[in-house]
């Protein structure tokens, strides 16, 4: 599939040069058409010196930008010509298959709801991302879209996570855990204790019970469901620990000549470890539950991170993630008390 990926060229902490470099590299790697959205003069300047061979590039003018400190809900309405809103509009108009932004994440979420709307039946969208683990990767959601969800929202997070892992990673019947402060069903705050029996009653979800923070790192389950506040804290804590480990290792190696010599032998292993812990290798987090493939990247994303985000966007479009979520949720009609439980197979 040749995908068309709209990239918010004005987002991120490092300006258009880094975003454009990563977008072009990602377009080449995935044979995707790259639609760079933003101020054309700045995008053209960023393209100078970048090898563009083998990549179809289109510049889409957006005269305004949404700053990182802008109020998300206000900005998306007051700045309809911002790069975020224009890029989302390309999906709505059928000109793009996916959208990537390293800009104001709140504005991306608010804009996606305004421009694209929620998938029918989805109460609240969620942000999901893979976390590196001892056994591979675990999908964690929500990462900040809904900081104070209802129990029924959390059940839908599990459903959407199941669709993502099955379609994108080709893992059949993935295991699902509910993040808590203990494995026992009685552990957790009021929200966790309400969500646990709802998930346990769902015969169509491979729910294994509560999992603890250590289980995320160990890769005990394929999917970990939590509220957006807890998920965001967990994500940023993991990023901090990864940076800490890298810094400690670097300082310990530099402490003596024998260690430096040993490090030369172990360099391939160190590089592999660093790559597994580097958020740039994940690239971006899909916003699940909206009518389109919307990928949110870290504000400090490098060109490598944007290149990998292009892969996330390409795959979300290729496997029709939004359509898969719509089909999945349509099996379970929502009610005021949350999703109805389908008949047990027993």
PDB file of C-alpha atoms in Angstrom, residues 93-321:
ATOM      1  CA  UNK A  93     -11.068  15.404   2.964  1.00  0.00           C
ATOM      2  CA  UNK A  94      -9.640  12.067   1.849  1.00  0.00           C
ATOM      3  CA  UNK A  95      -6.296  13.556   0.805  1.00  0.00           C
ATOM      4  CA  UNK A  96      -4.282  11.795   3.519  1.00  0.00           C
ATOM      5  CA  UNK A  97      -4.427   8.385   5.171  1.00  0.00           C
ATOM      6  CA  UNK A  98      -2.649   9.348   8.385  1.00  0.00           C
ATOM      7  CA  UNK A  99      -1.437  12.403  10.287  1.00  0.00           C
ATOM      8  CA  UNK A 100       1.619  12.867  12.497  1.00  0.00           C
ATOM      9  CA  UNK A 101       2.374  15.705  14.897  1.00  0.00           C
ATOM     10  CA  UNK A 102       5.024  16.365  17.529  1.00  0.00           C
ATOM     11  CA  UNK A 103       3.249  19.586  18.465  1.00  0.00           C
ATOM     12  CA  UNK A 104       0.815  20.452  21.251  1.00  0.00           C
ATOM     13  CA  UNK A 105      -0.589  17.002  22.073  1.00  0.00           C
ATOM     14  CA  UNK A 106      -3.694  18.427  23.716  1.00  0.00           C
ATOM     15  CA  UNK A 107      -4.445  20.390  20.560  1.00  0.00           C
ATOM     16  CA  UNK A 108      -3.919  17.298  18.414  1.00  0.00           C
ATOM     17  CA  UNK A 109      -6.423  15.381  20.545  1.00  0.00           C
ATOM     18  CA  UNK A 110      -8.958  18.216  20.626  1.00  0.00           C
ATOM     19  CA  UNK A 111      -8.496  18.821  16.910  1.00  0.00           C
ATOM     20  CA  UNK A 112      -8.938  15.156  16.045  1.00  0.00           C
ATOM     21  CA  UNK A 113     -12.245  15.067  17.918  1.00  0.00           C
ATOM     22  CA  UNK A 114     -13.374  18.304  16.263  1.00  0.00           C
ATOM     23  CA  UNK A 115     -12.289  17.522  12.695  1.00  0.00           C
ATOM     24  CA  UNK A 116     -12.546  13.723  12.507  1.00  0.00           C
ATOM     25  CA  UNK A 117     -14.931  12.822  15.308  1.00  0.00           C
ATOM     26  CA  UNK A 118     -15.101   9.662  17.386  1.00  0.00           C
ATOM     27  CA  UNK A 119     -15.647   6.199  15.972  1.00  0.00           C
ATOM     28  CA  UNK A 120     -19.332   5.345  16.365  1.00  0.00           C
ATOM     29  CA  UNK A 121     -19.880   3.687  19.728  1.00  0.00           C
ATOM     30  CA  UNK A 122     -16.636   4.920  21.289  1.00  0.00           C
ATOM     31  CA  UNK A 123     -17.258   7.046  24.366  1.00  0.00           C
ATOM     32  CA  UNK A 124     -13.727   8.446  24.786  1.00  0.00           C
ATOM     33  CA  UNK A 125     -10.588   7.917  22.698  1.00  0.00           C
ATOM     34  CA  UNK A 126      -7.291   6.714  24.158  1.00  0.00           C
ATOM     35  CA  UNK A 127      -3.608   7.175  23.422  1.00  0.00           C
ATOM     36  CA  UNK A 128      -1.611   3.960  23.203  1.00  0.00           C
ATOM     37  CA  UNK A 129       2.055   3.166  22.868  1.00  0.00           C
ATOM     38  CA  UNK A 130       4.389   0.229  23.119  1.00  0.00           C
ATOM     39  CA  UNK A 131       6.700  -0.015  26.115  1.00  0.00           C
ATOM     40  CA  UNK A 132       9.968  -1.964  25.834  1.00  0.00           C
ATOM     41  CA  UNK A 133       9.941  -5.022  28.086  1.00  0.00           C
ATOM     42  CA  UNK A 134      12.093  -8.017  28.950  1.00  0.00           C
ATOM     43  CA  UNK A 135      10.163 -10.132  26.437  1.00  0.00           C
ATOM     44  CA  UNK A 136       9.525  -7.630  23.658  1.00  0.00           C
ATOM     45  CA  UNK A 137       6.881  -4.911  23.872  1.00  0.00           C
ATOM     46  CA  UNK A 138       3.688  -4.306  25.836  1.00  0.00           C
ATOM     47  CA  UNK A 139       0.951  -1.933  24.687  1.00  0.00           C
ATOM     48  CA  UNK A 140       0.020   0.572  27.401  1.00  0.00           C
ATOM     49  CA  UNK A 141      -3.132   2.688  27.269  1.00  0.00           C
ATOM     50  CA  UNK A 142      -4.399   5.264  28.071  1.00  0.00           C
ATOM     51  CA  UNK A 143      -1.424   7.642  28.133  1.00  0.00           C
ATOM     52  CA  UNK A 144      -3.226  10.899  28.766  1.00  0.00           C
ATOM     53  CA  UNK A 145      -6.314  11.311  26.613  1.00  0.00           C
ATOM     54  CA  UNK A 146      -8.703  10.658  29.533  1.00  0.00           C
ATOM     55  CA  UNK A 147      -7.230  11.340  32.959  1.00  0.00           C
ATOM     56  CA  UNK A 148     -10.444  10.590  34.862  1.00  0.00           C
ATOM     57  CA  UNK A 149     -12.286   7.896  32.878  1.00  0.00           C
ATOM     58  CA  UNK A 150     -15.475   6.044  33.688  1.00  0.00           C
ATOM     59  CA  UNK A 151     -15.336   2.252  34.093  1.00  0.00           C
ATOM     60  CA  UNK A 152     -17.009   1.800  30.703  1.00  0.00           C
ATOM     61  CA  UNK A 153     -14.276   3.925  29.103  1.00  0.00           C
ATOM     62  CA  UNK A 154     -11.644   1.562  30.463  1.00  0.00           C
ATOM     63  CA  UNK A 155     -13.443  -1.461  29.037  1.00  0.00           C
ATOM     64  CA  UNK A 156     -13.383   0.207  25.628  1.00  0.00           C
ATOM     65  CA  UNK A 157      -9.674   0.941  26.074  1.00  0.00           C
ATOM     66  CA  UNK A 158      -9.187  -2.821  26.372  1.00  0.00           C
ATOM     67  CA  UNK A 159     -11.254  -3.417  23.233  1.00  0.00           C
ATOM     68  CA  UNK A 160      -9.304  -0.858  21.223  1.00  0.00           C
ATOM     69  CA  UNK A 161      -5.996  -2.197  22.508  1.00  0.00           C
ATOM     70  CA  UNK A 162      -7.042  -5.681  21.444  1.00  0.00           C
ATOM     71  CA  UNK A 163      -7.760  -4.459  17.906  1.00  0.00           C
ATOM     72  CA  UNK A 164      -4.408  -2.669  17.729  1.00  0.00           C
ATOM     73  CA  UNK A 165      -2.331  -5.630  18.881  1.00  0.00           C
ATOM     74  CA  UNK A 166      -4.212  -8.108  16.702  1.00  0.00           C
ATOM     75  CA  UNK A 167      -4.068  -5.993  13.545  1.00  0.00           C
ATOM     76  CA  UNK A 168      -0.733  -4.248  13.846  1.00  0.00           C
ATOM     77  CA  UNK A 169       1.324  -6.896  15.656  1.00  0.00           C
ATOM     78  CA  UNK A 170      -0.605  -9.947  14.401  1.00  0.00           C
ATOM     79  CA  UNK A 171      -0.973 -11.318  17.942  1.00  0.00           C
ATOM     80  CA  UNK A 172      -4.136 -13.378  18.205  1.00  0.00           C
ATOM     81  CA  UNK A 173      -6.216 -13.209  21.390  1.00  0.00           C
ATOM     82  CA  UNK A 174      -3.724 -10.956  23.229  1.00  0.00           C
ATOM     83  CA  UNK A 175      -3.602 -11.054  27.009  1.00  0.00           C
ATOM     84  CA  UNK A 176      -4.938  -8.008  28.855  1.00  0.00           C
ATOM     85  CA  UNK A 177      -4.034  -6.805  32.343  1.00  0.00           C
ATOM     86  CA  UNK A 178      -5.482  -4.014  34.497  1.00  0.00           C
ATOM     87  CA  UNK A 179      -2.806  -1.870  36.164  1.00  0.00           C
ATOM     88  CA  UNK A 180      -3.191  -1.872  39.934  1.00  0.00           C
ATOM     89  CA  UNK A 181      -1.200  -1.882  43.170  1.00  0.00           C
ATOM     90  CA  UNK A 182      -1.651  -5.626  43.606  1.00  0.00           C
ATOM     91  CA  UNK A 183      -2.654  -8.712  41.677  1.00  0.00           C
ATOM     92  CA  UNK A 184      -5.649  -9.560  43.871  1.00  0.00           C
ATOM     93  CA  UNK A 185      -9.078  -8.540  42.499  1.00  0.00           C
ATOM     94  CA  UNK A 186      -9.747  -6.617  45.712  1.00  0.00           C
ATOM     95  CA  UNK A 187      -6.696  -4.361  45.235  1.00  0.00           C
ATOM     96  CA  UNK A 188      -6.750  -0.964  43.560  1.00  0.00           C
ATOM     97  CA  UNK A 189      -8.619   2.300  43.891  1.00  0.00           C
ATOM     98  CA  UNK A 190     -12.369   2.640  43.407  1.00  0.00           C
ATOM     99  CA  UNK A 191     -12.038   2.872  39.616  1.00  0.00           C
ATOM    100  CA  UNK A 192      -9.890  -0.257  39.319  1.00  0.00           C
ATOM    101  CA  UNK A 193     -12.242  -2.212  41.567  1.00  0.00           C
ATOM    102  CA  UNK A 194     -15.185  -1.224  39.356  1.00  0.00           C
ATOM    103  CA  UNK A 195     -13.385  -2.038  36.107  1.00  0.00           C
ATOM    104  CA  UNK A 196     -12.030  -5.441  37.165  1.00  0.00           C
ATOM    105  CA  UNK A 197     -15.390  -7.311  37.251  1.00  0.00           C
ATOM    106  CA  UNK A 198     -16.468  -5.685  33.974  1.00  0.00           C
ATOM    107  CA  UNK A 199     -13.374  -6.989  32.200  1.00  0.00           C
ATOM    108  CA  UNK A 200     -13.559 -10.361  33.938  1.00  0.00           C
ATOM    109  CA  UNK A 201     -17.132 -10.835  32.699  1.00  0.00           C
ATOM    110  CA  UNK A 202     -16.137 -10.319  29.063  1.00  0.00           C
ATOM    111  CA  UNK A 203     -15.636 -13.701  27.419  1.00  0.00           C
ATOM    112  CA  UNK A 204     -14.434 -11.959  24.247  1.00  0.00           C
ATOM    113  CA  UNK A 205     -11.468 -10.351  26.035  1.00  0.00           C
ATOM    114  CA  UNK A 206      -8.494 -12.390  27.231  1.00  0.00           C
ATOM    115  CA  UNK A 207      -8.383 -10.647  30.599  1.00  0.00           C
ATOM    116  CA  UNK A 208      -5.897 -12.205  33.013  1.00  0.00           C
ATOM    117  CA  UNK A 209      -6.538  -9.912  35.987  1.00  0.00           C
ATOM    118  CA  UNK A 210      -4.670  -7.150  37.754  1.00  0.00           C
ATOM    119  CA  UNK A 211      -1.009  -6.502  36.990  1.00  0.00           C
ATOM    120  CA  UNK A 212       1.509  -4.416  38.898  1.00  0.00           C
ATOM    121  CA  UNK A 213       3.985  -1.854  37.629  1.00  0.00           C
ATOM    122  CA  UNK A 214       6.760  -4.443  37.508  1.00  0.00           C
ATOM    123  CA  UNK A 215       4.670  -6.539  35.131  1.00  0.00           C
ATOM    124  CA  UNK A 216       4.751  -3.748  32.546  1.00  0.00           C
ATOM    125  CA  UNK A 217       8.552  -3.941  32.425  1.00  0.00           C
ATOM    126  CA  UNK A 218       8.555  -7.740  32.497  1.00  0.00           C
ATOM    127  CA  UNK A 219       6.103  -8.039  29.598  1.00  0.00           C
ATOM    128  CA  UNK A 220       3.745 -10.253  31.585  1.00  0.00           C
ATOM    129  CA  UNK A 221       0.802  -9.363  29.324  1.00  0.00           C
ATOM    130  CA  UNK A 222       0.361  -8.018  25.796  1.00  0.00           C
ATOM    131  CA  UNK A 223      -1.849  -5.077  26.821  1.00  0.00           C
ATOM    132  CA  UNK A 224      -1.984  -3.034  30.028  1.00  0.00           C
ATOM    133  CA  UNK A 225      -5.077  -0.897  30.610  1.00  0.00           C
ATOM    134  CA  UNK A 226      -5.061   2.102  32.940  1.00  0.00           C
ATOM    135  CA  UNK A 227      -6.425   5.636  33.257  1.00  0.00           C
ATOM    136  CA  UNK A 228      -4.737   8.451  31.360  1.00  0.00           C
ATOM    137  CA  UNK A 229      -3.186  10.077  34.423  1.00  0.00           C
ATOM    138  CA  UNK A 230      -1.527   6.892  35.672  1.00  0.00           C
ATOM    139  CA  UNK A 231      -0.505   5.845  32.174  1.00  0.00           C
ATOM    140  CA  UNK A 232       1.157   9.171  31.430  1.00  0.00           C
ATOM    141  CA  UNK A 233       3.081   9.079  34.708  1.00  0.00           C
ATOM    142  CA  UNK A 234       4.161   5.487  34.010  1.00  0.00           C
ATOM    143  CA  UNK A 235       5.339   6.391  30.505  1.00  0.00           C
ATOM    144  CA  UNK A 236       7.392   9.381  31.608  1.00  0.00           C
ATOM    145  CA  UNK A 237       8.832   7.467  34.551  1.00  0.00           C
ATOM    146  CA  UNK A 238       9.959   4.731  32.165  1.00  0.00           C
ATOM    147  CA  UNK A 239      11.558   7.324  29.872  1.00  0.00           C
ATOM    148  CA  UNK A 240      13.393   8.810  32.845  1.00  0.00           C
ATOM    149  CA  UNK A 241      14.637   5.434  34.048  1.00  0.00           C
ATOM    150  CA  UNK A 242      15.868   4.581  30.547  1.00  0.00           C
ATOM    151  CA  UNK A 243      17.840   7.840  30.395  1.00  0.00           C
ATOM    152  CA  UNK A 244      19.199   7.223  33.891  1.00  0.00           C
ATOM    153  CA  UNK A 245      20.419   3.730  33.009  1.00  0.00           C
ATOM    154  CA  UNK A 246      22.149   5.036  29.900  1.00  0.00           C
ATOM    155  CA  UNK A 247      23.856   7.839  31.842  1.00  0.00           C
ATOM    156  CA  UNK A 248      24.964   5.528  34.666  1.00  0.00           C
ATOM    157  CA  UNK A 249      26.412   3.044  32.195  1.00  0.00           C
ATOM    158  CA  UNK A 250      28.269   5.790  30.324  1.00  0.00           C
ATOM    159  CA  UNK A 251      29.738   7.246  33.529  1.00  0.00           C
ATOM    160  CA  UNK A 252      30.779   3.858  34.906  1.00  0.00           C
ATOM    161  CA  UNK A 253      32.538   2.961  31.661  1.00  0.00           C
ATOM    162  CA  UNK A 254      34.418   6.274  31.665  1.00  0.00           C
ATOM    163  CA  UNK A 255      35.654   5.707  35.233  1.00  0.00           C
ATOM    164  CA  UNK A 256      38.673   3.580  34.285  1.00  0.00           C
ATOM    165  CA  UNK A 257      40.743   2.397  31.337  1.00  0.00           C
ATOM    166  CA  UNK A 258      39.954  -1.328  31.822  1.00  0.00           C
ATOM    167  CA  UNK A 259      36.253  -0.531  31.692  1.00  0.00           C
ATOM    168  CA  UNK A 260      36.747   1.485  28.515  1.00  0.00           C
ATOM    169  CA  UNK A 261      38.550  -1.439  26.906  1.00  0.00           C
ATOM    170  CA  UNK A 262      35.832  -3.854  27.995  1.00  0.00           C
ATOM    171  CA  UNK A 263      33.227  -1.485  26.579  1.00  0.00           C
ATOM    172  CA  UNK A 264      34.828  -1.747  23.139  1.00  0.00           C
ATOM    173  CA  UNK A 265      34.130  -5.472  23.146  1.00  0.00           C
ATOM    174  CA  UNK A 266      30.595  -4.986  24.446  1.00  0.00           C
ATOM    175  CA  UNK A 267      29.762  -2.029  22.199  1.00  0.00           C
ATOM    176  CA  UNK A 268      27.288  -3.971  19.985  1.00  0.00           C
ATOM    177  CA  UNK A 269      25.385  -5.126  23.075  1.00  0.00           C
ATOM    178  CA  UNK A 270      25.324  -1.603  24.510  1.00  0.00           C
ATOM    179  CA  UNK A 271      24.039  -0.190  21.233  1.00  0.00           C
ATOM    180  CA  UNK A 272      21.316  -2.811  21.114  1.00  0.00           C
ATOM    181  CA  UNK A 273      20.266  -2.041  24.696  1.00  0.00           C
ATOM    182  CA  UNK A 274      20.226   1.684  24.040  1.00  0.00           C
ATOM    183  CA  UNK A 275      18.079   1.213  20.945  1.00  0.00           C
ATOM    184  CA  UNK A 276      15.548  -0.887  22.866  1.00  0.00           C
ATOM    185  CA  UNK A 277      15.234   1.775  25.565  1.00  0.00           C
ATOM    186  CA  UNK A 278      15.165   4.781  23.231  1.00  0.00           C
ATOM    187  CA  UNK A 279      11.691   6.353  22.832  1.00  0.00           C
ATOM    188  CA  UNK A 280      12.734   7.426  19.332  1.00  0.00           C
ATOM    189  CA  UNK A 281      12.529   3.806  18.215  1.00  0.00           C
ATOM    190  CA  UNK A 282       8.812   3.767  19.109  1.00  0.00           C
ATOM    191  CA  UNK A 283       8.242   6.951  17.131  1.00  0.00           C
ATOM    192  CA  UNK A 284       4.712   7.899  18.058  1.00  0.00           C
ATOM    193  CA  UNK A 285       1.560   6.931  19.880  1.00  0.00           C
ATOM    194  CA  UNK A 286      -1.688   6.368  17.953  1.00  0.00           C
ATOM    195  CA  UNK A 287      -4.864   8.051  19.148  1.00  0.00           C
ATOM    196  CA  UNK A 288      -7.368   5.197  19.162  1.00  0.00           C
ATOM    197  CA  UNK A 289     -11.079   5.788  18.754  1.00  0.00           C
ATOM    198  CA  UNK A 290     -11.162   8.630  16.218  1.00  0.00           C
ATOM    199  CA  UNK A 291     -12.072   8.357  12.543  1.00  0.00           C
ATOM    200  CA  UNK A 292      -8.574   8.358  11.168  1.00  0.00           C
ATOM    201  CA  UNK A 293      -4.964   7.433  11.854  1.00  0.00           C
ATOM    202  CA  UNK A 294      -3.630  10.155  14.161  1.00  0.00           C
ATOM    203  CA  UNK A 295      -0.129   9.701  15.577  1.00  0.00           C
ATOM    204  CA  UNK A 296       1.177  11.827  18.451  1.00  0.00           C
ATOM    205  CA  UNK A 297       4.950  12.107  18.762  1.00  0.00           C
ATOM    206  CA  UNK A 298       7.064  13.424  21.626  1.00  0.00           C
ATOM    207  CA  UNK A 299       7.681  17.165  21.585  1.00  0.00           C
ATOM    208  CA  UNK A 300      11.427  16.622  21.648  1.00  0.00           C
ATOM    209  CA  UNK A 301      11.313  14.071  18.822  1.00  0.00           C
ATOM    210  CA  UNK A 302      14.453  13.625  16.762  1.00  0.00           C
ATOM    211  CA  UNK A 303      14.456  12.984  13.033  1.00  0.00           C
ATOM    212  CA  UNK A 304      14.762   9.274  13.837  1.00  0.00           C
ATOM    213  CA  UNK A 305      11.641   9.435  16.023  1.00  0.00           C
ATOM    214  CA  UNK A 306       9.629  11.108  13.260  1.00  0.00           C
ATOM    215  CA  UNK A 307      10.882   8.538  10.757  1.00  0.00           C
ATOM    216  CA  UNK A 308       9.567   5.773  13.015  1.00  0.00           C
ATOM    217  CA  UNK A 309       6.325   7.657  13.601  1.00  0.00           C
ATOM    218  CA  UNK A 310       5.831   7.543   9.833  1.00  0.00           C
ATOM    219  CA  UNK A 311       5.940   3.754  10.087  1.00  0.00           C
ATOM    220  CA  UNK A 312       3.334   3.799  12.869  1.00  0.00           C
ATOM    221  CA  UNK A 313       1.068   6.006  10.753  1.00  0.00           C
ATOM    222  CA  UNK A 314       1.587   3.909   7.645  1.00  0.00           C
ATOM    223  CA  UNK A 315       0.679   0.697   9.440  1.00  0.00           C
ATOM    224  CA  UNK A 316      -2.362   2.234  11.143  1.00  0.00           C
ATOM    225  CA  UNK A 317      -3.661   3.243   7.720  1.00  0.00           C
ATOM    226  CA  UNK A 318      -2.601   0.024   5.991  1.00  0.00           C
ATOM    227  CA  UNK A 319      -4.477  -2.159   8.474  1.00  0.00           C
ATOM    228  CA  UNK A 320      -7.463   0.222   8.733  1.00  0.00           C
ATOM    229  CA  UNK A 321      -7.165   0.595  12.475  1.00  0.00           C
TER     230      UNK A 321
END
